[in-house]
Amino acid sequence: MEVRTRFAPSPTGYLHVGGARTALFNWLYARRHGGKFILRIEDTDEKRNTAEANQVIFDGLNWLGLDWDEGPDKGGPYGPYRQSERGDIYSKYLAKLEAGGHTYVDGGAIRFRSPRKPVVVEDLICGRIEFDMSNPATHPDMTIRRPDGSWIFHFVNVVDDIEMKLTHVIRGEDHLSNTPKHIELYQALGAAPPKFAHIPLILNHEGKKLSKRDGGSSITYFLDQGYAPEAVANYLCLLGWSPGENRERLDVPEILSLFDLEKINRRNAIFDLDKCFWLNGQHILAMGLPRFAELAKPFVDKAGVPYGTEEALMRALAIVKAKVKHLSDVPAWIGFLFTEDFAFDAEAVEKTLRKPGAAGRLAALAEALGGLGDWTHANLEAKLKEAAAAMGVKAGELVHPARVAVSGRSVGPGLYEIFEVLGRERTLARFGRAKAMAAE
RNA sequence: GACCCUAUCGUCCAGCGGUUAGGACACCGCCCUUUCACGGCGGUAACACGGGUUCGAAUCCCGUUAGGGUCGCCA
């Protein structure tokens, strides 16, 4: 039988990382087993069900690289995929329940009468759990339709899962206690329940459920902060799951080949931004220049870096890629390469250019480089070291003031790489300008 | 409160009856180095507690404690 999983978010206007991880696990499971991944919007109650709120979900999933086979925007054999458009289906199922004598009216609302029999949940992750449903005080008959005719989550969720032929329901552990209610509904409707897999929750640093207020609780945070989606997906799946062999950095194809619901653990995990950050750097380091450029470009454009040609941009990106941890930092890393109007860091100027003799050393270096043959990394390095030796100083005595002279800062890409990208003319011009700031 | 889940370094993840309890992030040293990163080496740091079972428990069982979740005419 074909595996069918789903992600069924409520359009609240943002995509929570916990939801994103749930989506990721569902997607992984479906793709791993050659099945289908379905997107369904659960908007029976939420009045924030706007086109924008829907778009946020689409964008978030797309950004993470999670594609769906059926959904509100692409249709499918069991649509519509928005609960607000499925009223007729729910009415039909309600009639079934009514015919079976499973409902009663209470205050205008319709409730489902619990059979009050023990219910066993066979969970792929949590194992076998038996629930005693006999006490109406702790397990009240659930409402399935409000007096105004609108539907309640538990009912429509089950109906849709039946109608859409879902085989596996992978969701947060906060639904574990709801599951026996859902199973009662399946039984009353004469449908076989899907396999359930309840994954542990993501907690904040206080050990509470991650909320909107917590940094990094929304997927857009990662996009804005300059995270690579592959790094975020990688980090998210490492929360509660392990590929074994102490593997940390994994690309999606690897995750796909290793993923297994049975290997998901049962303990809630605290979200650790530090590790996600580190993983981001690892992914950036490992990715090719084209991918890096693709991810960095939006930030470069947004910052208005006047990089000129595409080739020039690529040369700049190439020399900073190994240093960058956040893609959002790229403009700051490369800006000085494209304008003479870059800022000089006061402390850097003080420590290097204002050092006695700096002006003379800079002048000597400029002279040496002026006569250099091919303006290449190797030649530049050799010439600088030769000049340092001739002056009887350590290479650093030339390197540091030169770096500040051409970039305005004491940290940055490799010096010779900067020289190469700037070219002879601009490098020497910047030397000349810096001499004015330097101490004799 | 009732019910359900969970319990290994500060954090994430290994471990599934016999290990000097391992890896990663973070942190602290040292090395590499033109800066910053990267990388390398080393260090600090954990089996919640109490009973069992067993020749032998982080691993199995039972309690206690702690944390989380669910008990909606929210999803």
Short mmCIF file of C-alpha atoms (C1' of nucleotides) in Angstrom, two decimals:
data_model
loop_
_atom_site.label_atom_id
_atom_site.label_comp_id
_atom_site.label_asym_id
_atom_site.label_seq_id
_atom_site.Cartn_x
_atom_site.Cartn_y
_atom_site.Cartn_z
CA MET A 1 0.00 0.00 0.00
CA GLU A 2 1.19 3.46 -0.87
CA VAL A 3 2.39 5.51 2.07
CA ARG A 4 0.47 8.76 2.45
CA THR A 5 1.44 11.36 5.06
CA ARG A 6 0.32 14.90 5.61
CA PHE A 7 1.13 18.18 7.21
CA ALA A 8 -2.02 19.89 8.46
CA PRO A 9 -1.23 23.33 9.80
CA SER A 10 -3.59 26.01 10.90
CA PRO A 11 -2.99 29.28 9.03
CA THR A 12 -1.90 31.39 11.97
CA GLY A 13 0.31 33.71 9.95
CA TYR A 14 3.60 32.09 10.70
CA LEU A 15 5.28 28.70 10.41
CA HIS A 16 6.51 27.45 13.77
CA VAL A 17 9.77 25.48 13.81
CA GLY A 18 7.98 22.67 15.61
CA GLY A 19 5.47 22.55 12.80
CA ALA A 20 8.26 22.71 10.28
CA ARG A 21 9.94 19.72 11.89
CA THR A 22 6.65 17.81 11.89
CA ALA A 23 6.31 18.62 8.19
CA LEU A 24 9.90 17.55 7.61
CA PHE A 25 9.40 14.16 9.28
CA ASN A 26 6.21 13.56 7.34
CA TRP A 27 7.91 14.55 4.12
CA LEU A 28 10.93 12.37 4.86
CA TYR A 29 8.78 9.39 5.65
CA ALA A 30 6.71 9.76 2.50
CA ARG A 31 9.72 10.32 0.24
CA ARG A 32 11.67 7.54 1.91
CA HIS A 33 8.90 5.09 1.11
CA GLY A 34 8.02 6.38 -2.32
CA GLY A 35 4.72 7.67 -1.02
CA LYS A 36 2.77 10.91 -1.16
CA PHE A 37 3.05 13.97 1.03
CA ILE A 38 -0.11 16.00 1.38
CA LEU A 39 -0.64 19.55 2.55
CA ARG A 40 -3.95 20.32 4.17
CA ILE A 41 -4.97 23.65 5.66
CA GLU A 42 -6.94 23.32 8.90
CA ASP A 43 -8.95 26.50 8.96
CA THR A 44 -12.26 25.52 10.50
CA ASP A 45 -12.06 28.14 13.19
CA GLU A 46 -9.21 30.50 12.58
CA LYS A 47 -10.43 33.80 11.27
CA ARG A 48 -6.90 34.68 10.25
CA ASN A 49 -7.39 32.39 7.32
CA THR A 50 -6.11 34.88 4.80
CA ALA A 51 -4.32 34.34 1.53
CA GLU A 52 -1.21 35.75 3.19
CA ALA A 53 -1.43 33.29 6.08
CA ASN A 54 -1.68 30.44 3.59
CA GLN A 55 1.24 31.83 1.64
CA VAL A 56 3.42 31.91 4.75
CA ILE A 57 2.99 28.17 5.05
CA PHE A 58 3.68 27.55 1.36
CA ASP A 59 6.74 29.77 1.47
CA GLY A 60 8.11 28.17 4.62
CA LEU A 61 7.79 24.64 3.29
CA ASN A 62 9.18 25.61 -0.10
CA TRP A 63 12.10 27.33 1.52
CA LEU A 64 12.91 24.17 3.45
CA GLY A 65 12.68 22.18 0.25
CA LEU A 66 9.59 20.24 1.27
CA ASP A 67 7.40 19.73 -1.77
CA TRP A 68 3.90 18.32 -1.53
CA ASP A 69 2.03 16.15 -4.00
CA GLU A 70 -1.47 17.27 -3.12
CA GLY A 71 -2.56 20.52 -1.54
CA PRO A 72 -4.73 23.60 -1.77
CA ASP A 73 -2.59 25.19 -4.47
CA LYS A 74 -2.13 22.11 -6.62
CA GLY A 75 -5.24 20.06 -6.02
CA GLY A 76 -5.33 16.29 -5.99
CA PRO A 77 -7.81 13.42 -6.01
CA TYR A 78 -9.16 14.04 -2.50
CA GLY A 79 -9.60 17.79 -2.48
CA PRO A 80 -10.43 20.41 -1.68
CA TYR A 81 -7.47 20.69 0.69
CA ARG A 82 -8.81 23.49 2.83
CA GLN A 83 -11.17 22.44 5.59
CA SER A 84 -13.19 25.60 5.14
CA GLU A 85 -14.20 24.23 1.74
CA ARG A 86 -15.11 20.72 2.84
CA GLY A 87 -18.41 21.34 4.63
CA ASP A 88 -20.40 18.90 2.50
CA ILE A 89 -18.02 16.09 3.26
CA TYR A 90 -18.27 16.73 6.99
CA SER A 91 -22.07 16.80 6.81
CA LYS A 92 -22.03 13.44 5.08
CA TYR A 93 -19.84 11.94 7.79
CA LEU A 94 -21.94 13.51 10.50
CA ALA A 95 -24.99 11.84 9.00
CA LYS A 96 -23.14 8.53 9.26
CA LEU A 97 -22.49 9.10 12.93
CA GLU A 98 -26.07 10.13 13.52
CA ALA A 99 -27.38 7.06 11.74
CA GLY A 100 -25.25 4.93 14.02
CA GLY A 101 -26.62 6.66 17.08
CA HIS A 102 -23.23 8.08 18.05
CA THR A 103 -24.28 11.69 18.52
CA TYR A 104 -26.53 13.84 20.60
CA VAL A 105 -27.38 17.50 20.77
CA ASP A 106 -26.17 19.54 23.69
CA GLY A 107 -26.89 23.26 23.86
CA GLY A 108 -27.26 23.37 20.12
CA ALA A 109 -23.86 21.78 19.61
CA ILE A 110 -23.47 18.22 18.44
CA ARG A 111 -21.45 15.86 20.60
CA PHE A 112 -20.04 12.42 20.01
CA ARG A 113 -21.04 9.86 22.58
CA SER A 114 -17.97 8.00 23.77
CA PRO A 115 -18.41 4.21 23.91
CA ARG A 116 -16.58 4.37 27.25
CA LYS A 117 -14.43 1.37 26.38
CA PRO A 118 -10.67 1.20 26.89
CA VAL A 119 -8.75 2.33 23.81
CA VAL A 120 -5.34 1.07 22.83
CA VAL A 121 -2.98 3.29 20.85
CA GLU A 122 -0.26 1.44 19.01
CA ASP A 123 2.24 4.21 18.39
CA LEU A 124 5.23 3.71 16.13
CA ILE A 125 7.38 5.81 18.44
CA CYS A 126 5.74 5.56 21.86
CA GLY A 127 4.70 1.92 21.72
CA ARG A 128 1.47 0.47 23.07
CA ILE A 129 -0.53 2.75 25.33
CA GLU A 130 -3.85 1.87 26.88
CA PHE A 131 -6.31 4.61 27.80
CA ASP A 132 -9.14 4.18 30.25
CA MET A 133 -11.99 6.20 28.77
CA SER A 134 -14.57 5.32 31.41
CA ASN A 135 -14.55 8.60 33.32
CA PRO A 136 -16.64 11.33 31.63
CA ALA A 137 -15.09 13.90 33.92
CA THR A 138 -11.63 13.42 32.44
CA HIS A 139 -12.76 12.23 29.02
CA PRO A 140 -15.88 14.25 28.24
CA ASP A 141 -17.85 13.54 25.09
CA MET A 142 -16.20 15.64 22.45
CA THR A 143 -18.03 18.30 20.54
CA ILE A 144 -17.93 17.85 16.81
CA ARG A 145 -20.06 20.74 15.57
CA ARG A 146 -20.83 24.12 17.06
CA PRO A 147 -24.35 25.57 17.20
CA ASP A 148 -23.43 27.89 14.33
CA GLY A 149 -22.67 24.90 12.16
CA SER A 150 -18.89 25.21 12.19
CA TRP A 151 -16.78 22.12 12.78
CA ILE A 152 -14.42 21.10 15.54
CA PHE A 153 -10.84 19.99 14.95
CA HIS A 154 -10.99 16.38 16.20
CA PHE A 155 -13.86 15.43 13.93
CA VAL A 156 -12.76 17.09 10.72
CA ASN A 157 -9.20 15.97 11.27
CA VAL A 158 -10.29 12.35 11.43
CA VAL A 159 -12.73 12.68 8.53
CA ASP A 160 -10.08 14.22 6.34
CA ASP A 161 -7.51 11.62 7.27
CA ILE A 162 -9.99 8.94 6.26
CA GLU A 163 -11.07 10.69 3.08
CA MET A 164 -7.56 11.50 2.02
CA LYS A 165 -6.50 7.92 2.67
CA LEU A 166 -3.67 8.78 5.00
CA THR A 167 -1.68 5.75 6.10
CA HIS A 168 0.57 7.43 8.68
CA VAL A 169 -0.16 10.30 11.02
CA ILE A 170 3.09 11.79 12.24
CA ARG A 171 2.45 14.67 14.62
CA GLY A 172 3.57 16.31 17.84
CA GLU A 173 3.31 14.48 21.10
CA ASP A 174 0.83 17.07 22.31
CA HIS A 175 -1.70 15.05 20.31
CA LEU A 176 -0.95 11.74 22.00
CA SER A 177 -3.65 12.25 24.61
CA ASN A 178 -6.14 13.18 21.89
CA THR A 179 -5.49 10.03 19.94
CA PRO A 180 -7.90 7.71 21.80
CA LYS A 181 -10.70 10.15 21.02
CA HIS A 182 -9.72 10.04 17.38
CA ILE A 183 -9.66 6.26 17.41
CA GLU A 184 -13.19 6.19 18.82
CA LEU A 185 -14.24 8.27 15.85
CA TYR A 186 -12.55 5.94 13.37
CA GLN A 187 -14.32 3.01 14.95
CA ALA A 188 -17.71 4.70 14.94
CA LEU A 189 -17.21 5.54 11.27
CA GLY A 190 -16.17 2.00 10.49
CA ALA A 191 -12.75 3.08 9.24
CA ALA A 192 -9.37 1.58 10.03
CA PRO A 193 -7.16 4.06 11.89
CA PRO A 194 -3.84 5.01 10.29
CA LYS A 195 -0.53 4.25 11.96
CA PHE A 196 0.29 6.89 14.51
CA ALA A 197 3.74 8.28 15.31
CA HIS A 198 3.97 10.97 17.96
CA ILE A 199 7.20 12.87 17.89
CA PRO A 200 8.68 14.66 20.91
CA LEU A 201 8.18 18.38 21.31
CA ILE A 202 10.63 21.22 20.86
CA LEU A 203 11.13 23.27 24.02
CA ASN A 204 12.69 26.66 24.64
CA HIS A 205 15.58 27.32 27.01
CA GLU A 206 13.16 27.46 29.94
CA GLY A 207 12.01 23.97 29.09
CA LYS A 208 8.60 25.19 27.99
CA LYS A 209 6.91 24.63 24.67
CA LEU A 210 8.58 26.91 22.17
CA SER A 211 6.36 29.94 21.71
CA LYS A 212 6.09 32.85 19.33
CA ARG A 213 8.10 35.02 21.69
CA ASP A 214 11.14 32.78 21.61
CA GLY A 215 13.91 33.70 19.20
CA GLY A 216 14.00 31.28 16.33
CA SER A 217 10.47 29.98 16.82
CA SER A 218 9.41 31.08 13.35
CA ILE A 219 10.89 29.70 10.16
CA THR A 220 11.15 33.19 8.70
CA TYR A 221 13.63 34.03 11.46
CA PHE A 222 16.12 31.65 9.87
CA LEU A 223 15.57 32.99 6.42
CA ASP A 224 16.02 36.58 7.64
CA GLN A 225 19.08 35.76 9.73
CA GLY A 226 20.83 34.22 6.77
CA TYR A 227 20.56 30.52 7.45
CA ALA A 228 20.78 28.06 4.62
CA PRO A 229 17.60 26.00 4.43
CA GLU A 230 19.59 22.78 4.21
CA ALA A 231 21.27 23.66 7.50
CA VAL A 232 17.98 24.33 9.22
CA ALA A 233 16.46 21.12 7.92
CA ASN A 234 19.57 19.29 9.06
CA TYR A 235 19.38 20.81 12.53
CA LEU A 236 15.65 20.20 12.87
CA CYS A 237 15.87 16.53 12.07
CA LEU A 238 18.68 16.11 14.58
CA LEU A 239 16.21 17.12 17.28
CA GLY A 240 14.82 13.79 18.35
CA TRP A 241 16.43 11.72 15.67
CA SER A 242 19.93 10.44 15.06
CA PRO A 243 21.44 9.05 11.90
CA GLY A 244 23.89 7.03 14.01
CA GLU A 245 27.67 7.01 13.87
CA ASN A 246 27.74 10.45 15.51
CA ARG A 247 26.99 12.12 12.22
CA GLU A 248 26.17 15.81 12.42
CA ARG A 249 26.30 17.53 9.05
CA LEU A 250 24.08 15.76 6.58
CA ASP A 251 22.60 16.80 3.30
CA VAL A 252 19.02 15.99 2.44
CA PRO A 253 19.76 12.94 0.26
CA GLU A 254 21.76 11.46 3.11
CA ILE A 255 18.99 12.16 5.60
CA LEU A 256 16.55 10.54 3.22
CA SER A 257 18.60 7.40 3.00
CA LEU A 258 19.03 7.15 6.77
CA PHE A 259 15.70 8.36 8.11
CA ASP A 260 13.56 5.97 10.07
CA LEU A 261 10.62 6.62 12.38
CA GLU A 262 11.73 3.85 14.71
CA LYS A 263 14.93 5.73 15.46
CA ILE A 264 13.13 8.80 16.73
CA ASN A 265 13.49 9.11 20.48
CA ARG A 266 10.78 10.01 22.93
CA ARG A 267 12.24 12.90 24.87
CA ASN A 268 11.42 16.53 24.28
CA ALA A 269 14.34 18.57 23.01
CA ILE A 270 15.45 22.07 23.85
CA PHE A 271 16.11 24.22 20.81
CA ASP A 272 19.76 25.27 20.71
CA LEU A 273 20.41 28.19 18.40
CA ASP A 274 24.18 27.88 18.95
CA LYS A 275 24.32 24.49 17.35
CA CYS A 276 22.06 25.49 14.51
CA PHE A 277 24.40 28.41 13.89
CA TRP A 278 27.42 26.14 13.86
CA LEU A 279 25.72 23.76 11.47
CA ASN A 280 24.95 26.67 9.19
CA GLY A 281 28.64 27.51 8.99
CA GLN A 282 29.41 23.88 8.25
CA HIS A 283 26.92 23.80 5.41
CA ILE A 284 28.20 27.05 3.95
CA LEU A 285 31.72 25.70 4.10
CA ALA A 286 30.70 22.52 2.35
CA MET A 287 28.47 23.97 -0.37
CA GLY A 288 29.71 24.96 -3.79
CA LEU A 289 30.19 28.57 -4.85
CA PRO A 290 27.10 28.62 -7.10
CA ARG A 291 24.86 27.54 -4.23
CA PHE A 292 26.53 30.05 -1.92
CA ALA A 293 25.97 32.79 -4.47
CA GLU A 294 22.35 31.77 -4.93
CA LEU A 295 21.73 32.06 -1.19
CA ALA A 296 23.80 35.19 -0.64
CA LYS A 297 22.51 37.15 -3.61
CA PRO A 298 19.22 38.27 -2.02
CA PHE A 299 21.12 39.75 0.91
CA VAL A 300 23.63 41.44 -1.36
CA ASP A 301 20.88 42.93 -3.49
CA LYS A 302 18.85 44.03 -0.50
CA ALA A 303 21.86 45.81 0.94
CA GLY A 304 22.47 47.49 -2.40
CA VAL A 305 26.07 46.41 -2.73
CA PRO A 306 27.31 48.02 -5.99
CA TYR A 307 29.07 44.95 -7.23
CA GLY A 308 28.88 45.77 -10.91
CA THR A 309 29.13 42.60 -12.90
CA GLU A 310 28.13 39.09 -11.97
CA GLU A 311 31.74 37.99 -12.41
CA ALA A 312 32.96 40.61 -9.99
CA LEU A 313 30.43 39.48 -7.44
CA MET A 314 31.48 35.87 -7.82
CA ARG A 315 35.13 36.75 -7.26
CA ALA A 316 34.20 38.59 -4.09
CA LEU A 317 31.99 35.80 -2.82
CA ALA A 318 34.70 33.27 -3.48
CA ILE A 319 37.09 34.92 -1.07
CA VAL A 320 34.60 35.27 1.81
CA LYS A 321 32.69 32.01 1.58
CA ALA A 322 34.90 30.16 4.02
CA LYS A 323 34.54 32.92 6.60
CA VAL A 324 30.83 33.60 6.53
CA LYS A 325 28.53 32.07 9.14
CA HIS A 326 25.36 34.01 8.41
CA LEU A 327 24.43 34.77 4.82
CA SER A 328 23.07 38.07 6.07
CA ASP A 329 26.67 39.04 6.89
CA VAL A 330 27.82 38.78 3.30
CA PRO A 331 27.18 42.43 2.36
CA ALA A 332 29.34 43.58 5.27
CA TRP A 333 32.06 41.15 4.26
CA ILE A 334 32.27 42.19 0.62
CA GLY A 335 31.12 45.81 0.61
CA PHE A 336 34.60 47.36 0.76
CA LEU A 337 35.59 45.57 -2.40
CA PHE A 338 33.18 47.60 -4.50
CA THR A 339 33.51 51.13 -3.23
CA GLU A 340 36.25 53.54 -2.24
CA ASP A 341 33.84 54.98 0.26
CA PHE A 342 34.18 52.30 2.92
CA ALA A 343 34.42 53.00 6.64
CA PHE A 344 37.64 52.82 8.62
CA ASP A 345 37.40 51.10 11.96
CA ALA A 346 38.82 53.53 14.53
CA GLU A 347 40.43 50.86 16.64
CA ALA A 348 42.02 49.16 13.65
CA VAL A 349 43.44 52.47 12.48
CA GLU A 350 44.79 53.21 15.93
CA LYS A 351 46.44 49.83 16.35
CA THR A 352 48.08 49.52 12.96
CA LEU A 353 48.17 52.69 10.89
CA ARG A 354 48.97 54.87 13.89
CA LYS A 355 51.80 52.60 14.85
CA PRO A 356 55.14 54.46 14.51
CA GLY A 357 56.75 53.80 11.16
CA ALA A 358 53.58 52.53 9.53
CA ALA A 359 53.58 55.23 6.87
CA GLY A 360 57.08 54.36 5.81
CA ARG A 361 56.42 50.64 5.69
CA LEU A 362 53.28 51.20 3.67
CA ALA A 363 55.18 53.38 1.23
CA ALA A 364 57.90 50.78 0.88
CA LEU A 365 55.35 48.07 0.28
CA ALA A 366 53.57 50.18 -2.29
CA GLU A 367 56.82 50.71 -4.09
CA ALA A 368 57.65 47.02 -4.04
CA LEU A 369 54.23 46.00 -5.29
CA GLY A 370 54.22 48.72 -7.89
CA GLY A 371 56.97 46.98 -9.75
CA LEU A 372 55.51 43.52 -9.41
CA GLY A 373 55.05 41.45 -12.54
CA ASP A 374 51.90 39.35 -12.55
CA TRP A 375 49.43 40.50 -9.91
CA THR A 376 48.79 37.04 -8.50
CA HIS A 377 48.36 35.63 -5.02
CA ALA A 378 51.69 33.81 -5.11
CA ASN A 379 53.64 36.77 -6.49
CA LEU A 380 52.03 39.18 -4.04
CA GLU A 381 52.86 37.01 -1.10
CA ALA A 382 56.42 36.47 -2.22
CA LYS A 383 56.95 40.17 -2.87
CA LEU A 384 55.49 41.21 0.47
CA LYS A 385 57.69 38.79 2.34
CA GLU A 386 60.70 39.90 0.35
CA ALA A 387 59.95 43.51 1.22
CA ALA A 388 59.56 42.66 4.87
CA ALA A 389 62.89 40.88 4.88
CA ALA A 390 64.56 43.81 3.16
CA MET A 391 63.21 46.13 5.84
CA GLY A 392 64.16 43.75 8.59
CA VAL A 393 60.61 43.47 9.94
CA LYS A 394 58.20 40.60 10.33
CA ALA A 395 55.63 40.09 7.56
CA GLY A 396 52.87 41.03 9.99
CA GLU A 397 54.28 44.58 10.19
CA LEU A 398 53.32 45.00 6.56
CA VAL A 399 50.28 42.78 6.46
CA HIS A 400 48.36 44.49 9.22
CA PRO A 401 48.62 48.08 8.06
CA ALA A 402 48.05 46.95 4.48
CA ARG A 403 44.87 45.18 5.48
CA VAL A 404 43.51 48.26 7.20
CA ALA A 405 44.60 50.42 4.29
CA VAL A 406 42.68 48.42 1.71
CA SER A 407 39.68 47.30 3.76
CA GLY A 408 39.41 49.67 6.70
CA ARG A 409 39.29 46.77 9.12
CA SER A 410 41.55 44.36 10.90
CA VAL A 411 39.50 41.29 10.06
CA GLY A 412 38.47 40.01 6.69
CA PRO A 413 39.37 37.69 3.84
CA GLY A 414 42.96 36.72 3.08
CA LEU A 415 45.04 39.80 2.27
CA TYR A 416 46.44 38.56 -1.02
CA GLU A 417 42.97 37.53 -2.12
CA ILE A 418 41.80 41.05 -1.39
CA PHE A 419 44.71 42.46 -3.45
CA GLU A 420 43.82 40.17 -6.30
CA VAL A 421 40.18 41.15 -6.35
CA LEU A 422 40.97 44.86 -6.08
CA GLY A 423 43.67 44.76 -8.70
CA ARG A 424 46.92 46.70 -8.76
CA GLU A 425 45.57 50.14 -9.37
CA ARG A 426 42.94 50.26 -6.67
CA THR A 427 45.19 48.53 -4.15
CA LEU A 428 47.97 51.07 -4.60
CA ALA A 429 45.52 53.96 -4.59
CA ARG A 430 44.19 52.79 -1.24
CA PHE A 431 47.73 52.54 0.06
CA GLY A 432 48.30 56.12 -0.95
CA ARG A 433 45.16 57.29 0.73
CA ALA A 434 45.93 55.44 3.95
CA LYS A 435 49.37 57.02 4.21
CA ALA A 436 47.66 60.24 5.17
CA MET A 437 46.21 58.51 8.18
CA ALA A 438 49.38 56.66 9.09
CA ALA A 439 52.02 57.62 11.59
CA GLU A 440 55.54 58.46 10.42
"C1'" G B 1 -6.29 17.39 40.33
"C1'" A B 2 -6.87 13.01 36.80
"C1'" C B 3 -4.63 10.66 32.74
"C1'" C B 4 -0.41 10.11 29.30
"C1'" C B 5 4.83 10.69 28.04
"C1'" U B 6 9.89 11.42 29.56
"C1'" A B 7 14.51 11.23 32.75
"C1'" U B 8 22.89 10.08 30.19
"C1'" C B 9 27.65 16.26 30.33
"C1'" G B 10 24.69 23.31 30.45
"C1'" U B 11 22.39 21.68 25.32
"C1'" C B 12 21.58 17.88 21.23
"C1'" C B 13 22.54 12.82 20.15
"C1'" A B 14 24.98 7.63 20.92
"C1'" G B 15 24.54 3.50 24.44
"C1'" C B 16 19.81 -1.08 24.13
"C1'" G B 17 23.27 -6.59 30.84
"C1'" G B 18 29.97 -6.59 31.23
"C1'" U B 19 32.50 0.40 27.89
"C1'" U B 20 38.42 4.02 31.09
"C1'" A B 21 30.08 5.95 29.60
"C1'" G B 22 31.27 7.94 23.18
"C1'" G B 23 30.43 12.15 19.53
"C1'" A B 24 28.72 17.25 18.57
"C1'" C B 25 27.51 22.51 20.18
"C1'" A B 26 29.03 25.91 23.89
"C1'" C B 27 33.22 26.96 27.23
"C1'" C B 28 38.76 26.87 28.55
"C1'" G B 29 43.96 25.93 27.06
"C1'" C B 30 47.71 24.87 23.14
"C1'" C B 31 49.07 24.36 17.83
"C1'" C B 32 48.50 26.11 12.71
"C1'" U B 33 48.27 31.13 10.66
"C1'" U B 34 48.80 37.84 7.53
"C1'" U B 35 43.57 39.00 10.58
"C1'" C B 36 39.06 36.45 11.44
"C1'" A B 37 37.35 31.88 10.51
"C1'" C B 38 38.51 26.75 9.23
"C1'" G B 39 41.40 22.74 10.90
"C1'" G B 40 44.32 19.86 14.63
"C1'" C B 41 45.43 18.43 19.81
"C1'" G B 42 43.98 18.52 24.91
"C1'" G B 43 40.70 19.91 29.12
"C1'" U B 44 36.17 20.93 32.37
"C1'" A B 45 31.41 18.42 32.37
"C1'" A B 46 26.42 13.42 32.78
"C1'" C B 47 23.85 8.05 33.85
"C1'" A B 48 17.82 12.34 39.06
"C1'" C B 49 16.99 9.43 43.78
"C1'" G B 50 15.55 4.80 46.39
"C1'" G B 51 14.48 -0.19 46.13
"C1'" G B 52 14.63 -4.74 43.59
"C1'" U B 53 16.14 -8.75 39.41
"C1'" U B 54 21.15 -10.50 38.15
"C1'" C B 55 27.59 -13.12 39.07
"C1'" G B 56 27.19 -8.16 36.93
"C1'" A B 57 23.12 -2.67 35.72
"C1'" A B 58 23.10 3.90 32.45
"C1'" U B 59 20.72 -0.36 30.17
"C1'" C B 60 15.26 -4.81 32.91
"C1'" C B 61 11.12 -4.17 36.96
"C1'" C B 62 8.74 -1.15 40.96
"C1'" G B 63 8.40 3.28 43.62
"C1'" U B 64 9.81 8.56 44.58
"C1'" U B 65 11.04 13.12 42.62
"C1'" A B 66 11.36 16.40 38.61
"C1'" G B 67 9.98 18.11 33.74
"C1'" G B 68 6.62 18.09 29.64
"C1'" G B 69 1.80 17.12 27.47
"C1'" U B 70 -3.65 16.38 27.39
"C1'" C B 71 -8.15 16.98 29.78
"C1'" G B 72 -12.20 23.36 24.92
"C1'" C B 73 -18.33 24.86 21.44
"C1'" C B 74 -8.77 26.19 19.83
"C1'" A B 75 -5.93 23.68 16.25
#
